[in-house]
GROMACS .gro file of C-alpha atoms in nm:
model
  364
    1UNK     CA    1  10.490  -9.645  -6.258
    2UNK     CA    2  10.667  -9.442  -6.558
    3UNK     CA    3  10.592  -9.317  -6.876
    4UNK     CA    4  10.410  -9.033  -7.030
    5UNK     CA    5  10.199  -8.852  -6.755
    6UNK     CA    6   9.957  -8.670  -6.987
    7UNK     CA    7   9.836  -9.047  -7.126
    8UNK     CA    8   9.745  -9.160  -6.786
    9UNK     CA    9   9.379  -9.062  -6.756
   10UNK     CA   10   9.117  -9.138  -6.523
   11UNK     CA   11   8.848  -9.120  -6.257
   12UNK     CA   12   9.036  -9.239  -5.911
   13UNK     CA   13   8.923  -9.504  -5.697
   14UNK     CA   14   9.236  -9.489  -5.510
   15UNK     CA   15   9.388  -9.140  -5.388
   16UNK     CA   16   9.765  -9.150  -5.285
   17UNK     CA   17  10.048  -8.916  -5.211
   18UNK     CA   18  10.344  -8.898  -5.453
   19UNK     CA   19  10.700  -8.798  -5.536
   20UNK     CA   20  10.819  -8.707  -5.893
   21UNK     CA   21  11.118  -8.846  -5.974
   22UNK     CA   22  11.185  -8.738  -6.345
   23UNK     CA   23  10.946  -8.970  -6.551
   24UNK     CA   24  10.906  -9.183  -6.278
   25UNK     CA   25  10.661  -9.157  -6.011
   26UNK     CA   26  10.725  -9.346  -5.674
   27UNK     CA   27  10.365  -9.384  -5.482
   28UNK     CA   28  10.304  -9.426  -5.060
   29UNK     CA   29   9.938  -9.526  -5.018
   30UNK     CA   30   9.798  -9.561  -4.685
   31UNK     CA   31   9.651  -9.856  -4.734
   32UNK     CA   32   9.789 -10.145  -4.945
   33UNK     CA   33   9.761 -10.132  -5.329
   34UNK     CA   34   9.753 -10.425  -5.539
   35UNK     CA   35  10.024 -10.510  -5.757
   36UNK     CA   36   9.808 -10.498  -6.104
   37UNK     CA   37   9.806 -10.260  -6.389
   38UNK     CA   38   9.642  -9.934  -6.310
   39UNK     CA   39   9.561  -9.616  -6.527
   40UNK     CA   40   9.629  -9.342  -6.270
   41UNK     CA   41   9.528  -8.941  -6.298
   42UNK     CA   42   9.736  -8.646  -6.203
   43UNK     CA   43   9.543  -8.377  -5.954
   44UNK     CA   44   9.601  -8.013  -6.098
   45UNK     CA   45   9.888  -7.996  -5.838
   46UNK     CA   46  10.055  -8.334  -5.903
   47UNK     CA   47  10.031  -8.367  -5.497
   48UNK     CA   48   9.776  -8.650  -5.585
   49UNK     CA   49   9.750  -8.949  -5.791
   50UNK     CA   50   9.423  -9.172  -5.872
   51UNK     CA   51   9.444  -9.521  -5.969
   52UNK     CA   52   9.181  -9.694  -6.170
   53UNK     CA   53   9.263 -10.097  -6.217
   54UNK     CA   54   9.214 -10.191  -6.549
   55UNK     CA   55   9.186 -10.508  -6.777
   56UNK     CA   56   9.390 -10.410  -7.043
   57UNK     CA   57   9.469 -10.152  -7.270
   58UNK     CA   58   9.473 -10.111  -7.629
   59UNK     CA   59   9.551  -9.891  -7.935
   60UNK     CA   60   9.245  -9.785  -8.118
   61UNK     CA   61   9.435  -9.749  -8.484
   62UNK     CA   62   9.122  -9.728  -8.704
   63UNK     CA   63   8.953  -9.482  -8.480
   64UNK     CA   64   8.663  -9.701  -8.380
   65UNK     CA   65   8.600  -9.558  -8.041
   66UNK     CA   66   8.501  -9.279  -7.839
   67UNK     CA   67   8.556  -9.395  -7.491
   68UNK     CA   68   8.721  -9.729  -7.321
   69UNK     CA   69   8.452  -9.856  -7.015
   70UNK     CA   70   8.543  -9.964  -6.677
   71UNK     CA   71   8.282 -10.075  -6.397
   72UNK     CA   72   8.166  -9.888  -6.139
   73UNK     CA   73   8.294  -9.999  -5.757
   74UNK     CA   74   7.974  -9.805  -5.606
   75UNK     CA   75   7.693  -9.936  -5.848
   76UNK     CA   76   7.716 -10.360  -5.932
   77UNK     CA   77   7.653 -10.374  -6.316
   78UNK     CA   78   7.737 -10.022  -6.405
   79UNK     CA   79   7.994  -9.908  -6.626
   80UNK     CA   80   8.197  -9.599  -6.622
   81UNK     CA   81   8.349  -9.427  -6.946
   82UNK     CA   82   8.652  -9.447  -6.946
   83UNK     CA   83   8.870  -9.170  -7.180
   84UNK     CA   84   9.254  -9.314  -7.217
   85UNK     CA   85   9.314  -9.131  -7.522
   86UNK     CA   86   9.026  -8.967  -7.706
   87UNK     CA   87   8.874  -8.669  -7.555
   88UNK     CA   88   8.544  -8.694  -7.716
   89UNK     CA   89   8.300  -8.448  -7.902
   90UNK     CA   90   8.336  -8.088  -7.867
   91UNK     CA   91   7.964  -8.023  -7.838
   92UNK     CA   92   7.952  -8.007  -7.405
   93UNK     CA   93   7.593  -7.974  -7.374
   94UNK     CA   94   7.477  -8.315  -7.264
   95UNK     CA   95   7.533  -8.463  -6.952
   96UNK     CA   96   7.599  -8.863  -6.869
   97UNK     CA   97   7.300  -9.058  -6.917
   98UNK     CA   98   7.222  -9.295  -6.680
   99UNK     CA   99   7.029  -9.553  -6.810
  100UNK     CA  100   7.075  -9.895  -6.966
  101UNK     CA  101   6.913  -9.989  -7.305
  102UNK     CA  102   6.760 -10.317  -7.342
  103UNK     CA  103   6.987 -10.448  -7.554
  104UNK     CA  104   7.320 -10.404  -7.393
  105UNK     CA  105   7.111 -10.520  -7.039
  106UNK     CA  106   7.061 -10.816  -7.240
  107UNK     CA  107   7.404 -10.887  -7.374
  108UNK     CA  108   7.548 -10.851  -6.997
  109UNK     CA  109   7.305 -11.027  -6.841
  110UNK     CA  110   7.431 -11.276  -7.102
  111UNK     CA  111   7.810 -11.277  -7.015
  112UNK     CA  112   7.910 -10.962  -7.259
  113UNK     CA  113   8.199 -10.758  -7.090
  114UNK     CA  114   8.140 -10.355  -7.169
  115UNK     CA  115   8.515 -10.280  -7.282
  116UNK     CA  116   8.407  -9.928  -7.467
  117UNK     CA  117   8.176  -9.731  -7.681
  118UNK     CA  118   8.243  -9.718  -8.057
  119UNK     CA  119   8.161  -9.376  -8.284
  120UNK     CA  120   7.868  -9.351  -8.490
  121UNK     CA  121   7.920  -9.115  -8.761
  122UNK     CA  122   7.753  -8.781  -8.703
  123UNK     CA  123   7.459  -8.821  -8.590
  124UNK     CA  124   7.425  -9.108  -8.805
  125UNK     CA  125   7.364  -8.971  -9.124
  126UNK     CA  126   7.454  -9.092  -9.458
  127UNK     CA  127   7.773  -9.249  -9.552
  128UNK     CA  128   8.132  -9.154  -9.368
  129UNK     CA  129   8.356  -8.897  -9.567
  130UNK     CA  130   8.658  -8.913  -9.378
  131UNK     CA  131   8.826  -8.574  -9.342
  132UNK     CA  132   8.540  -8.378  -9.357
  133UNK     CA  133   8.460  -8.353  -8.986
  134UNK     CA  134   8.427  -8.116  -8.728
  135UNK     CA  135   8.445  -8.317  -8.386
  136UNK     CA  136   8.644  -8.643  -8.464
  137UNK     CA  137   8.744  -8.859  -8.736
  138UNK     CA  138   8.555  -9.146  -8.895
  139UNK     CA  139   8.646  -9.472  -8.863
  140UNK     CA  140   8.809  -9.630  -9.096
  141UNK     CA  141   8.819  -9.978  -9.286
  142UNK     CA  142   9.094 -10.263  -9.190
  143UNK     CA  143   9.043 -10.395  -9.552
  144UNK     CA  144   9.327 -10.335  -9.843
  145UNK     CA  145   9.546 -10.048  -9.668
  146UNK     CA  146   9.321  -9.993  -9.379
  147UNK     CA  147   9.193  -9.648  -9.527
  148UNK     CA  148   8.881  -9.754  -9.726
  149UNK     CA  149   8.500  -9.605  -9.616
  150UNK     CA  150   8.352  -9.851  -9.354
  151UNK     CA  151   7.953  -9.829  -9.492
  152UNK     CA  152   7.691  -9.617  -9.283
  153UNK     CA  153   7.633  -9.512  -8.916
  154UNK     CA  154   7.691  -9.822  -8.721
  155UNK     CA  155   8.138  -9.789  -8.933
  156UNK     CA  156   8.240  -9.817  -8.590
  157UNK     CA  157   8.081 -10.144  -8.481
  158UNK     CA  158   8.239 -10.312  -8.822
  159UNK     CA  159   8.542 -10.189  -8.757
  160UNK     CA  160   8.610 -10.304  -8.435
  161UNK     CA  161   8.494 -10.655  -8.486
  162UNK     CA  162   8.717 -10.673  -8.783
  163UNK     CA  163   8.995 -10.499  -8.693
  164UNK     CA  164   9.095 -10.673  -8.370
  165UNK     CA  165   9.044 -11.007  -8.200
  166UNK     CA  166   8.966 -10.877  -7.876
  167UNK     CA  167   8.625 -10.758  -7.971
  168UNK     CA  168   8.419 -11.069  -8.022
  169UNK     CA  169   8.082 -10.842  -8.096
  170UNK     CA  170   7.978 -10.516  -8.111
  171UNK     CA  171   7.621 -10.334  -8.119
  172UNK     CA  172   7.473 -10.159  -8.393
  173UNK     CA  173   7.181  -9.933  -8.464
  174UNK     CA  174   6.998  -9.991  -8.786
  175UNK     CA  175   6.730  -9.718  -8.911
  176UNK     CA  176   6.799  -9.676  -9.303
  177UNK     CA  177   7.090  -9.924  -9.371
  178UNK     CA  178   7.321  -9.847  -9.083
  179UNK     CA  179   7.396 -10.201  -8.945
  180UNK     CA  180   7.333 -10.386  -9.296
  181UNK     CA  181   7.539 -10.176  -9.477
  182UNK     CA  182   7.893 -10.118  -9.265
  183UNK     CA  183   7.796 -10.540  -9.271
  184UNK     CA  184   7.822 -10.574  -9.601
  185UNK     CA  185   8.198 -10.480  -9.607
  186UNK     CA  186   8.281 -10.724  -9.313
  187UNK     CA  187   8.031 -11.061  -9.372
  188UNK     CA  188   7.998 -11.156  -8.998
  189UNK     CA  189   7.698 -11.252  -8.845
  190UNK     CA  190   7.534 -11.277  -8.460
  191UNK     CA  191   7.232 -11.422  -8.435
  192UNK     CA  192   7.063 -11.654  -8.207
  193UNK     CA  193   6.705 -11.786  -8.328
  194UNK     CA  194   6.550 -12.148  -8.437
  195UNK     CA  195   6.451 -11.993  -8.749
  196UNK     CA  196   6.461 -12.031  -9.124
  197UNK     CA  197   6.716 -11.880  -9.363
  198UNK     CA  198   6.525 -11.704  -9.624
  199UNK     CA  199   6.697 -11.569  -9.945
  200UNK     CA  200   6.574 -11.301 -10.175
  201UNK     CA  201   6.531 -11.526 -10.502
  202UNK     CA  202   6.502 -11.207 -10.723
  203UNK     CA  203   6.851 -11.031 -10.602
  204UNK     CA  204   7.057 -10.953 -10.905
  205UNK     CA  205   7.407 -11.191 -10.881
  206UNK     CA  206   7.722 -10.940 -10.733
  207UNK     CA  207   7.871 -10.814 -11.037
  208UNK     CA  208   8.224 -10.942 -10.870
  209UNK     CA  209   8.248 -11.330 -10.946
  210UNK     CA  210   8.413 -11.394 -10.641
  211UNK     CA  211   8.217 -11.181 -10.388
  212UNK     CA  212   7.895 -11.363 -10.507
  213UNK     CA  213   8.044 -11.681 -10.425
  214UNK     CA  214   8.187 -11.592 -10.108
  215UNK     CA  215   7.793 -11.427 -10.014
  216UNK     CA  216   7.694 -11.805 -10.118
  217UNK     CA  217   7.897 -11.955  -9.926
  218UNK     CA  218   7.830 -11.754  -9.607
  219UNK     CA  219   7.443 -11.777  -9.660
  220UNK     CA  220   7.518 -12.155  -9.673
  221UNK     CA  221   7.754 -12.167  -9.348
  222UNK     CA  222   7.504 -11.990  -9.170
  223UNK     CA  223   7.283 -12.255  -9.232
  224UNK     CA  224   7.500 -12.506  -9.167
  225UNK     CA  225   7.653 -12.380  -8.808
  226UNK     CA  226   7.290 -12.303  -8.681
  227UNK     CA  227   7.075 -12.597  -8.871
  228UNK     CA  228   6.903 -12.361  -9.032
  229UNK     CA  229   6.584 -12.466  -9.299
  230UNK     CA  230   6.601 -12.254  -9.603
  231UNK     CA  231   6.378 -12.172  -9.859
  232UNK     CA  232   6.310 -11.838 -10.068
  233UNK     CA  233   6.098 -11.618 -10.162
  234UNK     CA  234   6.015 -11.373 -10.476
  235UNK     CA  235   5.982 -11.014 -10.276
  236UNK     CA  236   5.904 -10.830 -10.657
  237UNK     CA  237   5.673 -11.051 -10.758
  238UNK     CA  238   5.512 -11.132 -10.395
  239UNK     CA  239   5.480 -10.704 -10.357
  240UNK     CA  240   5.329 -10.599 -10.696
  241UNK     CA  241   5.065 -10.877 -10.592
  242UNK     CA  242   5.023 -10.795 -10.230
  243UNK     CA  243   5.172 -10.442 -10.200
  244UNK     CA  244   4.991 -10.124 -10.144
  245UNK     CA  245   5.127  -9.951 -10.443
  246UNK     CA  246   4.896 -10.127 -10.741
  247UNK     CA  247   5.199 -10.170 -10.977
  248UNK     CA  248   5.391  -9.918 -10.861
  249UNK     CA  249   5.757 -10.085 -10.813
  250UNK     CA  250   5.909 -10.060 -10.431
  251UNK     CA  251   6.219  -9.818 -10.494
  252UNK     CA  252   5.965  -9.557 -10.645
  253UNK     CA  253   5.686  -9.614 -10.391
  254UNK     CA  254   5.935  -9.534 -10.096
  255UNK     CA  255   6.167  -9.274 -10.281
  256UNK     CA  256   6.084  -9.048  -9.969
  257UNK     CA  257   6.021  -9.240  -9.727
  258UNK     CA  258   6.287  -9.253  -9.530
  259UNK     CA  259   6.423  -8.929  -9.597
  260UNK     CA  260   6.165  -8.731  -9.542
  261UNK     CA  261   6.112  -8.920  -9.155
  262UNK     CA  262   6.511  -8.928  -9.107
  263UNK     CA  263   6.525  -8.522  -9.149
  264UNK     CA  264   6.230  -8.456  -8.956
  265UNK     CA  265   6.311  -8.636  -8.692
  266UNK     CA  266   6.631  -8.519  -8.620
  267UNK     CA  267   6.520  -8.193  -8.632
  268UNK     CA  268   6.238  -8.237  -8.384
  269UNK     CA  269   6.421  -8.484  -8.156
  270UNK     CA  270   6.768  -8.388  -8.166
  271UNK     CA  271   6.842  -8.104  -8.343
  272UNK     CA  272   6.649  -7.818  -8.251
  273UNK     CA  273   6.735  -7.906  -7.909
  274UNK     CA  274   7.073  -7.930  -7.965
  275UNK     CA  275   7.097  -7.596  -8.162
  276UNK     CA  276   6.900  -7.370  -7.834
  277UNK     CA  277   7.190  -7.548  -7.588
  278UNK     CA  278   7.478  -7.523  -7.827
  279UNK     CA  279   7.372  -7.162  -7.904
  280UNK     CA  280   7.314  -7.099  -7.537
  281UNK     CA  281   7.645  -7.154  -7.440
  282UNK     CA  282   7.811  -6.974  -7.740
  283UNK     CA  283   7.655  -6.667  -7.817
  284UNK     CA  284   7.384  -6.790  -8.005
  285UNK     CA  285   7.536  -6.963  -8.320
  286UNK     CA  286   7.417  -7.290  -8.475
  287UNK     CA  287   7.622  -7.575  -8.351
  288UNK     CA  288   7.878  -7.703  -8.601
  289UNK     CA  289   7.819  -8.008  -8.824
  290UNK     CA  290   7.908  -8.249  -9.111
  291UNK     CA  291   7.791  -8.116  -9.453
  292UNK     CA  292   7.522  -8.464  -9.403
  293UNK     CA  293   7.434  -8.309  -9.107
  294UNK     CA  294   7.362  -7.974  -9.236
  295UNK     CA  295   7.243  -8.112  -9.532
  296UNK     CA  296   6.940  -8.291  -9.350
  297UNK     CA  297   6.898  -7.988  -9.115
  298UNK     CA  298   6.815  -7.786  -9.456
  299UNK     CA  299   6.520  -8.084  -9.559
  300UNK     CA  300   6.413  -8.063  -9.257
  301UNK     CA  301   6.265  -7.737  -9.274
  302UNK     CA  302   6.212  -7.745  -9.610
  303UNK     CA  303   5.822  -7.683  -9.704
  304UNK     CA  304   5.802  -7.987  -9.959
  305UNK     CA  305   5.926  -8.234  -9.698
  306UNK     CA  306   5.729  -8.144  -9.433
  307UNK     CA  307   5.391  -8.166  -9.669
  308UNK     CA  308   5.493  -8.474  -9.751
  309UNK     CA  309   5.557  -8.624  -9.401
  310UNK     CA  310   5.224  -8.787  -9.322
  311UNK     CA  311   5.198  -8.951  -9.682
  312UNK     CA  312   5.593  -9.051  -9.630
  313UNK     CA  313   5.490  -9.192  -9.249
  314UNK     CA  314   5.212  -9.365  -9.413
  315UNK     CA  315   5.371  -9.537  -9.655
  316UNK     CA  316   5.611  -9.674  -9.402
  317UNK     CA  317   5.365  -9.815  -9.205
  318UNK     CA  318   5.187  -9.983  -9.510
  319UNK     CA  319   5.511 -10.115  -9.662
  320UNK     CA  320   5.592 -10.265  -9.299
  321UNK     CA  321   5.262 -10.406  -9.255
  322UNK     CA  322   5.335 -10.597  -9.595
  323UNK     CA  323   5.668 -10.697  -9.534
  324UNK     CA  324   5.547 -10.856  -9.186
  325UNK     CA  325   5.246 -11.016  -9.336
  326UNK     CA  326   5.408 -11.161  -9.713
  327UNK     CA  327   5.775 -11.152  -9.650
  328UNK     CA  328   5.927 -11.216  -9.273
  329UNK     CA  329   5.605 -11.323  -9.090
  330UNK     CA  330   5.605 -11.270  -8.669
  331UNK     CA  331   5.630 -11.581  -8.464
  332UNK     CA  332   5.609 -11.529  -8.064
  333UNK     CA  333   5.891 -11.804  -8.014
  334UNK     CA  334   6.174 -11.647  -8.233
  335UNK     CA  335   6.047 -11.310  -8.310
  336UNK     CA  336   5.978 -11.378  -8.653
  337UNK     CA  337   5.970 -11.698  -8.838
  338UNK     CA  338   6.321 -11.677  -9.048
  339UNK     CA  339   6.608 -11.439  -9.155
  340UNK     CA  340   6.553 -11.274  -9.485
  341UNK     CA  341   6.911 -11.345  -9.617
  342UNK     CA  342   7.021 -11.083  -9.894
  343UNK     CA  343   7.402 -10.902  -9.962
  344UNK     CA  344   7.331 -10.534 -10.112
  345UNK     CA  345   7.689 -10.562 -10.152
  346UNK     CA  346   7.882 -10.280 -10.328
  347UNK     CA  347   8.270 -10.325 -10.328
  348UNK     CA  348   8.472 -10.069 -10.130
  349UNK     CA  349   8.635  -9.763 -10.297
  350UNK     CA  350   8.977  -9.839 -10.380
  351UNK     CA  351   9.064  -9.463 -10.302
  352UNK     CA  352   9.122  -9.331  -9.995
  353UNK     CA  353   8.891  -9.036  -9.955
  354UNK     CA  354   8.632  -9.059 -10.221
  355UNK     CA  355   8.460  -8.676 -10.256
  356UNK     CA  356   8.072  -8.680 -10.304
  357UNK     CA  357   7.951  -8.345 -10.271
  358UNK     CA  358   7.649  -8.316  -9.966
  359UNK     CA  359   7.326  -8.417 -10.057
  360UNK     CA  360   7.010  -8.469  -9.890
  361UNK     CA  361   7.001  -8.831  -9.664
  362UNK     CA  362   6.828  -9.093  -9.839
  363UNK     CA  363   6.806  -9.421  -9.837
  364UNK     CA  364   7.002  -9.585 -10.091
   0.00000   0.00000   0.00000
């Protein structure tokens, strides 16, 4: 093996004795080793080296994860993180969690190989402001010169799957816009559902000729590749007749509504808890954070927001209760009986870092 030692990262699942030999480090094992790629770790000493087989190993140029994965030898179907190149967050106060969500159980008991986790960015609020951080940067866009803003919270997941073939898919989280729109910068789609293709028959036409008919177009290969029914559906009209609000138009009726839960909640679920183990461990100071971050932390404990939380949580349950009733109705074979189809498409910034000053997280 040769090469850079400081790169070579790892846990062990082989321990060895070695020689140094300027860059190059001849290895005795007392058993035999495979001859395969391996990323091997340094003890303190150098008297021992640990070698981890691995798959392969690539460069991360837009920054779209946090950690490579590996499996675990000891535990069938568990996955290790693996940390090649990017140290991670500087905020030590949470330990490995050992549990598997339902969704990536799914997606391995499906065939999915784990290769790595991508970034959200902080804490998932609002929109990624690349040099602005405190921990790590954002990831950014392969589009134009590879430097424009990749959407929302789930940047990471459209980067990867854009930026390089060896990702086929990647998971998202979507609370306010955080999947749909890093999406709309990418148009892929993963889906797997005998369902209909619904499309929002009152969207405004893209104000970009040619993105509209590249949005048709993908609406109408989606169709195609998964023999997909369509039809559509007037969600203005079908609300003001069968909405909560009586006449009062959707963007005004939830102005709030999202905010007002996305600040709380963090606060209450994350971020108090965070700030009493951060502050525990550093002499009692608030943990450092994006100005989004800080920005929410502020609503949060503002007095209007938290008067308004049970008329903002009720309004979300009414407008949900709606939307599954009039718009995309349940179905216990497919989850629900189509895909409501619709772009919400704004074009990419053309400039590199574009400044908006912090504001409180909405949903726009």
């Amino acid at each position: 093996m040769s090469g850079p030692r400081n790169r070579l990262m790892s846990n062990s699942s082989w321990t060895v004795s070695i020689s140094k030999v300027a860059e190059q480090l001849t290895v005795s094992s007392a058993k035999p080793v495979p001859n395969d790629p391996y990323v091997a770790t340094l003890s303190p000493s150098e008297a021992l080296v640990g070698l981890t087989p691995v798959y392969r190993v690539h460069e991360d140029h837009y920054e779209a994860f946090m950690s490579g994965s590996r499996p675990s030898t000891p535990v069938t179907g568990a996955y290790l993180t693996m940390h090649v190149s990017i140290p991670g967050t500087r905020l030590p106060v949470y330990g490995p969690q050992n549990y598997t969500t339902e969704t990536v159980a799914k997606s391995l008991a499906g065939g999915a190989l784990l290769i790595g986790k991508t970034k959200t960015i902080a804490f998932a609020l609002g929109a990624p402001n690349n040099g602005a951080e405190v921990d790590y940067l954002d990831p950014w866009n392969s589009r134009g010169d590879g430097y424009q803003t990749t959407g929302g919270s789930s940047t990471s997941s459209g980067s990867a799957v854009t930026a390089y073939d060896w990702v086929d898919f990647a998971i998202g989280s979507n609370t306010g816009g955080s999947v749909r729109f890093p999406a709309r910068f990418w148009w892929f789609v993963w889906v797997q559902a005998d369902a209909r293709l619904l499309y929002f028959a009152d969207e405004p036409a893209l104000t970009q000729p040619e993105a509209e008919a590249l949005k048709l177009q993908f609406f109408a290969n989606v169709s195609a590749a998964l023999n997909m029914s369509t039809s559509s559906i007037n969600v203005t009209e079908t609300w003001l007749e069968n909405g909560p609000s009586s006449g009062e138009s959707i963007a005004s009726y939830m102005t709030y509504v999202y905010s007002d839960q996305n600040s709380i909640q963090f606060y209450e679920k994350i971020g108090k808890d965070l700030d009493a183990r951060y502050a525990a461990c550093n002499n009692g100071s608030h943990f450092p954070a994006d100005p989004m971050v800080n920005a929410s932390w502020y609503d949060a404990l503002n007095e209007t927001t938290i008067a308004r939380l049970p008329q903002s949580v009720r309004r979300r349950e009414l407008f949900a209760k709606f939307w599954n009733t009039n718009i995309v109705k349940p179905s216990n074979e497919t989850c629900s009986e189509s895909f409501f189809a619709h772009s919400l498409y704004i074009a990419p910034g053309m400039e590199k870092v574009t400044y908006s000053p912090p504001h409180v997280a909405s949903c726009y």
